[in-house]
Short mmCIF file of C-alpha atoms in Angstrom, two decimals:
data_model
loop_
_atom_site.label_atom_id
_atom_site.label_comp_id
_atom_site.label_asym_id
_atom_site.label_seq_id
_atom_site.Cartn_x
_atom_site.Cartn_y
_atom_site.Cartn_z
CA MET A 1 216.80 177.54 96.57
CA ALA A 2 217.07 175.83 99.94
CA GLN A 3 220.42 174.46 101.00
CA PRO A 4 220.81 170.76 100.07
CA ALA A 5 220.70 169.78 103.74
CA MET A 6 217.73 172.03 104.51
CA SER A 7 214.07 172.13 103.47
CA VAL A 8 213.62 175.90 103.71
CA THR A 9 215.39 179.10 102.73
CA PRO A 10 216.87 181.42 103.83
CA TYR A 11 218.44 179.28 106.54
CA TRP A 12 221.39 180.03 108.78
CA GLU A 13 223.15 177.93 111.40
CA LEU A 14 224.42 179.45 114.61
CA THR A 15 226.94 177.33 116.54
CA PHE A 16 227.89 177.89 120.19
CA ASP A 17 230.53 176.26 122.34
CA ALA A 18 229.92 175.06 125.91
CA ASP A 19 230.70 178.52 127.29
CA GLY A 20 228.14 180.24 125.08
CA ASP A 21 230.63 181.74 122.64
CA PRO A 22 229.24 181.77 119.07
CA ASP A 23 231.07 180.82 115.92
CA GLY A 24 232.13 184.30 114.81
CA ARG A 25 231.78 183.73 111.09
CA GLU A 26 228.30 182.25 111.40
CA ARG A 27 227.17 185.08 113.69
CA ASP A 28 228.58 187.76 111.41
CA ARG A 29 226.98 186.18 108.35
CA LEU A 30 223.61 186.09 110.11
CA LEU A 31 223.85 189.73 111.18
CA ALA A 32 224.94 190.84 107.72
CA GLU A 33 222.49 188.80 105.62
CA VAL A 34 219.21 188.96 107.54
CA PRO A 35 218.66 192.68 106.82
CA ASP A 36 219.30 192.09 103.09
CA ARG A 37 217.05 189.04 102.61
CA GLY A 38 213.71 190.71 103.21
CA VAL A 39 213.03 188.64 106.32
CA HIS A 40 210.08 189.80 108.42
CA ASP A 41 209.87 186.86 110.84
CA LEU A 42 212.90 184.85 111.97
CA ILE A 43 212.30 181.45 113.59
CA VAL A 44 215.23 180.39 115.80
CA PHE A 45 215.13 176.71 116.86
CA ALA A 46 217.39 175.17 119.55
CA HIS A 47 217.62 171.38 119.71
CA GLY A 48 217.74 169.38 122.93
CA TRP A 49 219.33 165.96 123.36
CA ASN A 50 221.58 165.49 120.36
CA ASN A 51 225.00 164.14 119.44
CA ASP A 52 226.12 165.94 116.31
CA ARG A 53 225.41 168.68 113.78
CA SER A 54 223.82 166.26 111.32
CA GLY A 55 221.26 165.18 113.91
CA ALA A 56 220.37 168.80 114.65
CA THR A 57 220.13 169.65 110.95
CA SER A 58 217.90 166.63 110.35
CA LEU A 59 215.52 167.79 113.09
CA TYR A 60 215.36 171.32 111.70
CA ARG A 61 214.89 170.13 108.11
CA ARG A 62 211.93 167.97 109.06
CA PHE A 63 210.31 170.38 111.52
CA PHE A 64 210.59 173.40 109.20
CA ALA A 65 209.47 171.53 106.05
CA PRO A 66 205.70 172.23 106.27
CA ILE A 67 206.05 175.89 107.23
CA PRO A 68 206.27 177.45 103.72
CA LYS A 69 202.94 175.87 102.77
CA LEU A 70 201.36 176.78 106.11
CA ALA A 71 202.37 180.44 105.73
CA PRO A 72 202.88 180.95 101.97
CA LYS A 73 202.81 184.74 102.07
CA ALA A 74 205.03 185.23 105.09
CA LYS A 75 208.63 186.38 104.69
CA ILE A 76 210.25 183.89 107.06
CA GLY A 77 213.90 183.21 107.77
CA TYR A 78 215.15 180.24 109.76
CA VAL A 79 218.01 179.71 112.20
CA GLY A 80 219.16 176.35 113.52
CA VAL A 81 221.09 176.62 116.80
CA VAL A 82 223.83 174.01 117.25
CA TRP A 83 225.22 173.58 120.74
CA PRO A 84 227.22 170.77 122.45
CA SER A 85 224.62 168.54 124.08
CA MET A 86 224.37 164.76 124.01
CA ARG A 87 221.82 161.97 123.70
CA PHE A 88 222.22 158.34 124.68
CA CYS A 89 222.13 156.42 121.43
CA ASP A 90 219.67 153.77 122.63
CA GLU A 91 216.91 156.34 123.07
CA PRO A 92 214.22 156.05 120.41
CA ILE A 93 213.27 159.08 118.33
CA PRO A 94 210.11 158.53 116.26
CA ASP A 95 210.75 158.55 112.50
CA PHE A 96 214.50 158.86 112.97
CA PRO A 97 216.67 155.90 111.93
CA LYS A 98 218.46 154.11 114.75
CA SER A 99 222.12 153.41 114.53
CA VAL A 100 223.16 149.85 113.72
CA VAL A 101 224.82 149.64 117.12
CA ALA A 102 221.63 150.65 118.91
CA MET A 103 219.59 148.06 117.00
CA GLU A 104 222.12 145.36 117.83
CA ALA A 105 221.96 146.34 121.50
CA GLU A 106 218.17 146.18 121.38
CA ALA A 107 218.37 142.64 120.05
CA ALA A 108 220.58 141.59 122.96
CA PRO A 109 218.67 142.26 126.21
CA ALA A 110 221.53 140.95 128.34
CA SER A 111 223.64 143.96 127.37
CA GLU A 112 220.84 146.48 127.94
CA SER A 113 222.71 148.24 130.73
CA ALA A 114 226.05 148.36 128.90
CA LEU A 115 227.30 151.33 126.89
CA ASP A 116 227.17 150.91 123.14
CA LYS A 117 229.93 152.24 120.92
CA ASP A 118 227.94 155.27 119.73
CA THR A 119 227.08 156.38 123.27
CA ARG A 120 230.67 155.94 124.38
CA HIS A 121 231.77 158.18 121.50
CA ALA A 122 229.09 160.74 122.42
CA LEU A 123 230.44 160.86 125.99
CA PHE A 124 233.96 161.40 124.65
CA GLU A 125 232.67 164.35 122.63
CA ALA A 126 230.54 165.83 125.42
CA PHE A 127 233.24 165.53 128.08
CA PRO A 128 236.61 166.01 126.35
CA GLY A 129 239.63 164.87 128.33
CA ARG A 130 237.65 162.19 130.17
CA ALA A 131 238.26 159.21 127.84
CA THR A 132 239.86 157.09 130.57
CA VAL A 133 236.93 157.74 132.91
CA VAL A 134 234.41 156.85 130.18
CA ASP A 135 236.27 153.59 129.53
CA GLN A 136 236.21 152.72 133.23
CA ILE A 137 232.49 153.47 133.47
CA ALA A 138 231.78 151.37 130.37
CA ARG A 139 233.76 148.45 131.79
CA MET A 140 231.87 148.58 135.10
CA LEU A 141 228.48 148.71 133.35
CA ASP A 142 229.48 145.67 131.33
CA GLN A 143 230.95 143.62 134.21
CA ARG A 144 228.66 144.75 137.10
CA PRO A 145 231.21 144.00 139.81
CA ASP A 146 229.87 143.23 143.29
CA ASN A 147 230.05 146.01 145.90
CA GLU A 148 231.47 148.52 143.42
CA LEU A 149 228.53 150.93 142.94
CA ASP A 150 230.18 153.53 145.17
CA GLU A 151 233.19 153.51 142.87
CA PHE A 152 230.85 153.78 139.90
CA GLY A 153 229.24 156.83 141.49
CA ARG A 154 232.66 158.40 142.05
CA LEU A 155 233.55 157.93 138.39
CA VAL A 156 230.25 159.47 137.26
CA ARG A 157 230.90 162.52 139.45
CA LEU A 158 234.41 162.76 138.05
CA LEU A 159 233.09 162.56 134.48
CA VAL A 160 230.76 165.53 134.88
CA GLU A 161 233.21 167.43 137.08
CA VAL A 162 231.30 167.25 140.34
CA VAL A 163 233.99 167.02 143.00
CA PRO A 164 232.68 167.08 146.60
CA GLY A 165 233.67 170.40 148.12
CA GLY A 166 234.73 171.73 144.72
CA PRO A 167 234.46 175.43 143.88
CA GLN A 168 231.87 175.23 141.09
CA PRO A 169 228.52 173.43 141.53
CA LEU A 170 227.13 171.47 138.60
CA PHE A 171 223.61 172.78 138.76
CA ALA A 172 222.12 175.95 137.42
CA ALA A 173 218.96 175.45 139.46
CA ASP A 174 215.51 176.20 138.02
CA THR A 175 214.11 177.27 141.41
CA LEU A 176 215.94 179.27 144.06
CA ALA A 177 215.16 179.81 147.74
CA GLU A 178 215.86 183.18 149.35
CA GLY A 179 218.69 183.01 151.85
CA VAL A 180 219.33 179.30 151.29
CA PRO A 181 222.74 178.60 149.72
CA GLN A 182 222.92 175.90 147.08
CA SER A 183 224.83 172.80 148.03
CA GLU A 184 225.90 169.76 146.09
CA PRO A 185 222.87 167.72 144.99
CA VAL A 186 222.02 164.35 146.47
CA LEU A 187 222.10 162.94 142.95
CA PHE A 188 225.90 163.23 143.11
CA THR A 189 226.65 163.04 146.83
CA GLY A 190 224.23 160.35 148.00
CA ASP A 191 224.88 156.66 148.32
CA ALA A 192 225.31 155.39 144.76
CA ALA A 193 223.79 151.96 145.47
CA THR A 194 220.61 153.58 146.84
CA LEU A 195 220.39 155.97 143.90
CA CYS A 196 220.89 153.19 141.37
CA ASP A 197 218.28 151.06 143.13
CA GLU A 198 215.72 153.89 142.83
CA PHE A 199 216.39 154.31 139.14
CA ALA A 200 216.24 150.53 138.60
CA GLN A 201 212.80 150.38 140.23
CA ALA A 202 211.57 153.39 138.24
CA LEU A 203 212.69 151.82 134.96
CA ALA A 204 211.09 148.49 135.89
CA SER A 205 207.86 150.34 136.62
CA LEU A 206 207.92 152.04 133.22
CA ARG A 207 208.53 148.78 131.41
CA SER A 208 205.72 147.04 133.27
CA GLY A 209 203.26 149.82 132.56
CA GLY A 210 203.27 150.94 136.20
CA ASP A 211 202.05 147.61 137.57
CA PRO A 212 204.24 146.72 140.61
CA GLU A 213 203.22 143.08 140.14
CA GLY A 214 204.62 143.07 136.62
CA PHE A 215 208.29 142.87 137.50
CA SER A 216 210.64 141.27 139.99
CA LEU A 217 212.88 143.29 142.29
CA PRO A 218 215.63 144.61 139.99
CA ASN A 219 219.37 144.58 140.53
CA PRO A 220 220.66 148.07 141.49
CA TRP A 221 223.06 147.79 138.55
CA ASP A 222 219.95 147.96 136.35
CA GLY A 223 219.73 151.62 137.36
CA ALA A 224 223.44 152.45 137.03
CA LYS A 225 223.19 153.48 133.40
CA GLU A 226 220.28 155.76 134.27
CA LEU A 227 222.40 157.41 136.97
CA LEU A 228 225.02 158.09 134.31
CA ARG A 229 222.35 159.31 131.89
CA GLN A 230 220.90 161.73 134.43
CA ALA A 231 224.34 163.02 135.44
CA ALA A 232 225.16 163.71 131.80
CA TYR A 233 221.80 165.37 131.25
CA TYR A 234 222.21 167.63 134.26
CA ALA A 235 225.58 168.69 132.90
CA MET A 236 223.76 169.51 129.66
CA LYS A 237 221.12 171.37 131.69
CA ARG A 238 223.78 173.69 133.08
CA ARG A 239 225.27 174.08 129.62
CA ALA A 240 221.90 174.93 128.05
CA GLY A 241 221.38 177.81 130.47
CA THR A 242 224.89 179.11 129.82
CA VAL A 243 224.53 178.98 126.04
CA GLY A 244 221.13 180.68 126.21
CA GLU A 245 222.03 183.52 128.54
CA ARG A 246 225.61 184.24 127.50
CA GLY A 247 225.27 183.23 123.86
CA LEU A 248 221.90 183.31 122.15
CA GLY A 249 220.48 186.20 124.18
CA ARG A 250 223.40 188.42 123.21
CA VAL A 251 223.19 187.47 119.52
CA VAL A 252 219.45 188.27 119.47
CA GLY A 253 220.34 191.65 120.93
CA GLN A 254 222.95 192.22 118.21
CA LEU A 255 220.41 191.18 115.58
CA ALA A 256 217.92 193.69 116.97
CA ALA A 257 220.50 196.43 116.37
CA ALA A 258 221.36 195.19 112.87
CA ALA A 259 217.78 194.48 111.75
CA PRO A 260 215.37 196.31 114.10
CA GLU A 261 212.26 195.46 112.05
CA VAL A 262 212.79 191.68 112.18
CA ARG A 263 210.45 189.79 114.51
CA VAL A 264 212.22 186.93 116.32
CA HIS A 265 210.47 183.70 117.39
CA LEU A 266 212.39 181.38 119.71
CA VAL A 267 211.64 177.64 119.68
CA GLY A 268 213.30 175.02 121.86
CA HIS A 269 212.98 171.27 122.33
CA SER A 270 213.90 169.56 125.62
CA PHE A 271 216.97 171.31 127.04
CA GLY A 272 216.76 173.59 124.01
CA GLY A 273 213.62 174.93 125.69
CA ARG A 274 215.73 175.84 128.69
CA LEU A 275 218.29 177.39 126.35
CA VAL A 276 215.83 179.74 124.62
CA SER A 277 214.21 180.61 127.96
CA PHE A 278 217.56 181.62 129.44
CA ALA A 279 218.18 183.65 126.28
CA LEU A 280 215.46 185.99 127.56
CA ARG A 281 217.59 186.66 130.62
CA GLY A 282 220.54 187.44 128.35
CA LEU A 283 218.69 190.00 126.20
CA PRO A 284 220.18 193.50 126.44
CA GLU A 285 217.95 196.10 128.08
CA GLY A 286 215.52 197.73 125.68
CA VAL A 287 215.41 194.84 123.19
CA HIS A 288 211.82 193.94 122.31
CA SER A 289 212.35 191.93 119.13
CA VAL A 290 211.33 188.54 120.59
CA LYS A 291 207.68 188.17 119.62
CA SER A 292 207.06 184.59 120.79
CA VAL A 293 208.69 181.66 122.57
CA THR A 294 207.49 178.10 121.98
CA LEU A 295 208.69 175.30 124.26
CA LEU A 296 208.40 171.73 122.92
CA GLN A 297 208.68 169.13 125.71
CA GLY A 298 210.78 171.51 127.79
CA ALA A 299 213.16 169.66 130.12
CA PHE A 300 213.27 172.08 133.02
CA SER A 301 211.15 172.87 136.06
CA HIS A 302 207.54 173.82 135.48
CA TYR A 303 208.08 176.43 138.23
CA ALA A 304 210.95 178.18 136.42
CA PHE A 305 208.83 181.28 135.66
CA ALA A 306 206.98 181.32 139.00
CA ALA A 307 207.39 184.27 141.39
CA ARG A 308 206.65 182.00 144.37
CA LEU A 309 206.45 178.23 144.73
CA PRO A 310 203.24 176.77 146.18
CA GLN A 311 205.21 174.62 148.62
CA ASP A 312 207.71 177.30 149.71
CA ALA A 313 206.84 181.02 149.76
CA ARG A 314 210.54 181.88 150.11
CA ALA A 315 211.39 180.30 146.76
CA GLY A 316 210.73 181.31 143.19
CA GLY A 317 211.69 180.30 139.68
CA VAL A 318 215.08 181.28 138.37
CA LEU A 319 213.35 182.82 135.34
CA GLN A 320 210.56 184.55 137.24
CA GLY A 321 209.21 187.47 135.23
CA GLN A 322 211.33 186.71 132.16
CA GLN A 323 208.19 185.95 130.16
CA ASN A 324 207.62 189.70 130.30
CA ARG A 325 210.68 190.19 128.05
CA ILE A 326 208.62 188.66 125.23
CA ASP A 327 206.52 191.01 123.12
CA GLY A 328 204.02 188.19 122.76
CA PRO A 329 203.18 184.85 124.40
CA LEU A 330 205.29 182.09 125.90
CA VAL A 331 203.67 178.86 124.67
CA CYS A 332 204.50 175.61 126.43
CA CYS A 333 203.57 172.39 124.60
CA TYR A 334 203.47 169.34 126.85
CA SER A 335 202.39 165.68 126.83
CA HIS A 336 201.72 163.14 129.56
CA PHE A 337 203.17 160.50 127.20
CA ASP A 338 206.64 161.94 127.82
CA GLN A 339 208.06 159.30 130.16
CA ALA A 340 211.48 160.97 130.37
CA LEU A 341 209.85 164.04 131.93
CA GLY A 342 206.98 162.27 133.67
CA THR A 343 208.95 159.73 135.70
CA LEU A 344 212.72 159.96 135.35
CA TYR A 345 213.03 163.76 135.38
CA PRO A 346 211.07 164.26 138.64
CA LEU A 347 212.90 161.38 140.29
CA ALA A 348 216.26 162.88 139.35
CA SER A 349 215.04 166.34 140.39
CA ARG A 350 214.08 165.02 143.83
CA MET A 351 217.51 163.46 144.11
CA ALA A 352 219.03 166.78 143.13
CA ASN A 353 217.36 168.69 145.95
CA GLU A 354 219.78 169.31 148.77
CA ASN A 355 217.05 169.58 151.42
CA ASN A 356 215.50 166.16 150.88
CA ALA A 357 217.02 162.83 151.76
CA VAL A 358 216.58 160.11 149.19
CA ALA A 359 213.76 157.81 150.21
CA GLY A 360 212.64 154.59 148.60
CA PHE A 361 210.87 155.02 145.26
CA ASP A 362 207.26 154.09 145.85
CA LEU A 363 205.97 152.54 142.65
CA GLY A 364 202.41 153.04 143.83
CA ARG A 365 202.58 156.82 144.08
CA THR A 366 203.42 159.74 141.87
CA LEU A 367 206.20 162.09 142.90
CA GLY A 368 204.94 165.45 144.10
CA PRO A 369 204.35 168.42 141.78
CA GLU A 370 207.44 170.18 143.11
CA TRP A 371 209.53 167.92 140.87
CA GLY A 372 207.62 168.35 137.61
CA ALA A 373 208.89 169.43 134.19
CA MET A 374 207.48 171.91 131.67
CA GLY A 375 207.10 169.24 128.99
CA HIS A 376 204.99 166.97 131.17
CA ASP A 377 202.32 169.31 132.55
CA GLY A 378 203.13 172.85 131.39
CA VAL A 379 203.95 176.12 133.14
CA GLN A 380 202.82 176.11 136.78
CA ALA A 381 202.23 178.76 139.47
CA VAL A 382 202.23 181.71 137.04
CA SER A 383 199.13 183.86 137.42
CA GLY A 384 196.97 184.17 134.30
CA THR A 385 198.41 181.15 132.48
CA GLU A 386 195.87 179.93 129.92
CA GLN A 387 195.26 176.20 129.45
CA LEU A 388 194.35 174.93 125.96
CA ASP A 389 194.16 171.66 124.13
CA LEU A 390 195.91 171.42 120.76
CA ALA A 391 192.77 171.90 118.69
CA ARG A 392 191.82 175.07 120.54
CA ALA A 393 195.36 176.43 120.24
CA LEU A 394 195.40 175.83 116.50
CA ALA A 395 192.04 177.53 116.08
CA GLY A 396 193.68 180.68 117.46
CA PRO A 397 194.19 183.40 118.21
CA LEU A 398 196.45 182.83 121.20
CA PRO A 399 196.74 185.39 124.00
CA ALA A 400 198.83 188.42 123.07
CA SER A 401 201.09 187.97 126.09
CA GLY A 402 201.71 185.82 129.14
CA CYS A 403 202.07 182.05 129.46
CA VAL A 404 199.95 179.57 127.51
CA ASN A 405 199.92 175.82 128.14
CA VAL A 406 199.04 173.60 125.17
CA ASP A 407 198.30 169.92 125.77
CA ALA A 408 199.92 168.36 122.70
CA ALA A 409 199.31 164.71 123.65
CA ALA A 410 197.07 164.31 120.60
CA VAL A 411 200.22 164.19 118.46
CA VAL A 412 203.10 163.82 120.95
CA ASN A 413 202.42 160.23 121.98
CA ARG A 414 204.89 157.81 120.35
CA GLY A 415 207.98 156.22 121.87
CA GLY A 416 208.91 153.52 124.35
CA PRO A 417 210.83 153.62 127.64
CA PRO A 418 212.94 155.19 128.95
CA SER A 419 212.06 158.38 127.08
CA GLY A 420 208.53 157.75 125.86
CA ALA A 421 207.27 160.49 123.53
CA HIS A 422 209.89 163.02 124.59
CA SER A 423 211.31 163.37 121.07
CA ASP A 424 208.05 162.91 119.14
CA ILE A 425 207.86 166.57 118.10
CA VAL A 426 208.07 166.55 114.30
CA HIS A 427 204.44 167.27 113.45
CA PRO A 428 202.89 169.94 111.21
CA GLU A 429 200.49 170.73 114.06
CA LEU A 430 203.40 171.84 116.25
CA ALA A 431 204.84 173.90 113.40
CA ARG A 432 201.43 175.59 113.22
CA VAL A 433 201.59 176.30 116.97
CA VAL A 434 204.88 178.16 116.38
CA LEU A 435 203.31 180.20 113.57
CA THR A 436 200.15 180.90 115.60
CA ALA A 437 202.16 181.93 118.67
CA GLY A 438 204.11 184.41 116.57
CA ARG A 439 201.03 185.69 114.73
CA ILE A 440 202.67 184.70 111.46
CA ILE A 441 199.40 183.07 110.37
#
């Protein structure tokens, strides 16, 4: 029987800390039991924005639920990866209940920019030892003191451990330029008032449906919470890469030694997509057990797998060529309804680029393709990438190797600002994409 908290069996959880170290007992149980359970295909799912184990388990329970009926004859095992990421509690997730605090905040527009109790607790958990800083940030968001945005920016940098001139940069970049050293991103070194003003205008544009006549000039404090949100998410971006490369990749290699006949299928949502992609870089040499990778609204650069960037021949993706570690396809599901990746991600990415000064956010134009995310328009600048709509992908078969973009907007389309449809991924159609990518059905 399935575990009470899970819809499928056999199911294992695999927990990692921020440094990529796995829970030893969970790892050992997985390595010992998979060979004895008759598993032929193992689906390993990594969540993205999330605040606790129960939220991750709820996602896995609902996403996995239709799979036994979709592939009744397959011998499938399931793994839910749990890693320390965070989500702001006011972000809507379709079909998931909102916290009471978030609903109360929604009913009180005046406090829209303030931190609710759940989000404050999530920040405590994500950044241990920074409780005083979180309290100071929360107080400033609530009071909006005049001429204090620079101090707010300093506190945000302190929270996520970005100290100007410090020894360890925050970012694990998705694109790298040859011979150009990384420096601290503008997102954390630029003028905080200017940055907050850009985010405020972007949010106002989203809420007005993109009509610049539909909103008045916002207060820069309206964008302060988004600056905090993006700083936290970029800290999670670094963490996702670390957990994937140093943690999950190594465990998949150990599993290949313990159960060489088991076919592994990696699935990741949001930053979990980055996590499972970096797991490819962490695979030991000679391991060919990963038979498919499916990215659901991946929150990392659409050039991550590119050998060369269209706008800079010196630069390439940090994961260039890693798709060749898969003995099967890399399938990227994306949706233009994902506002988090369509507007806020590219804006933050532009701010994170050390070679570009922050200019005013032009509500009448779209930011250039150099700032795009996987989950908004798919894998870019990788030769041979196939482009399919969801119906064609489900009709199968998918290519036996290489990158495949699947426009999933037919089902990934629900959710309001600031995230849009970013978390609208629990659909049987997407579960079928995973099974089709892995040739399980």
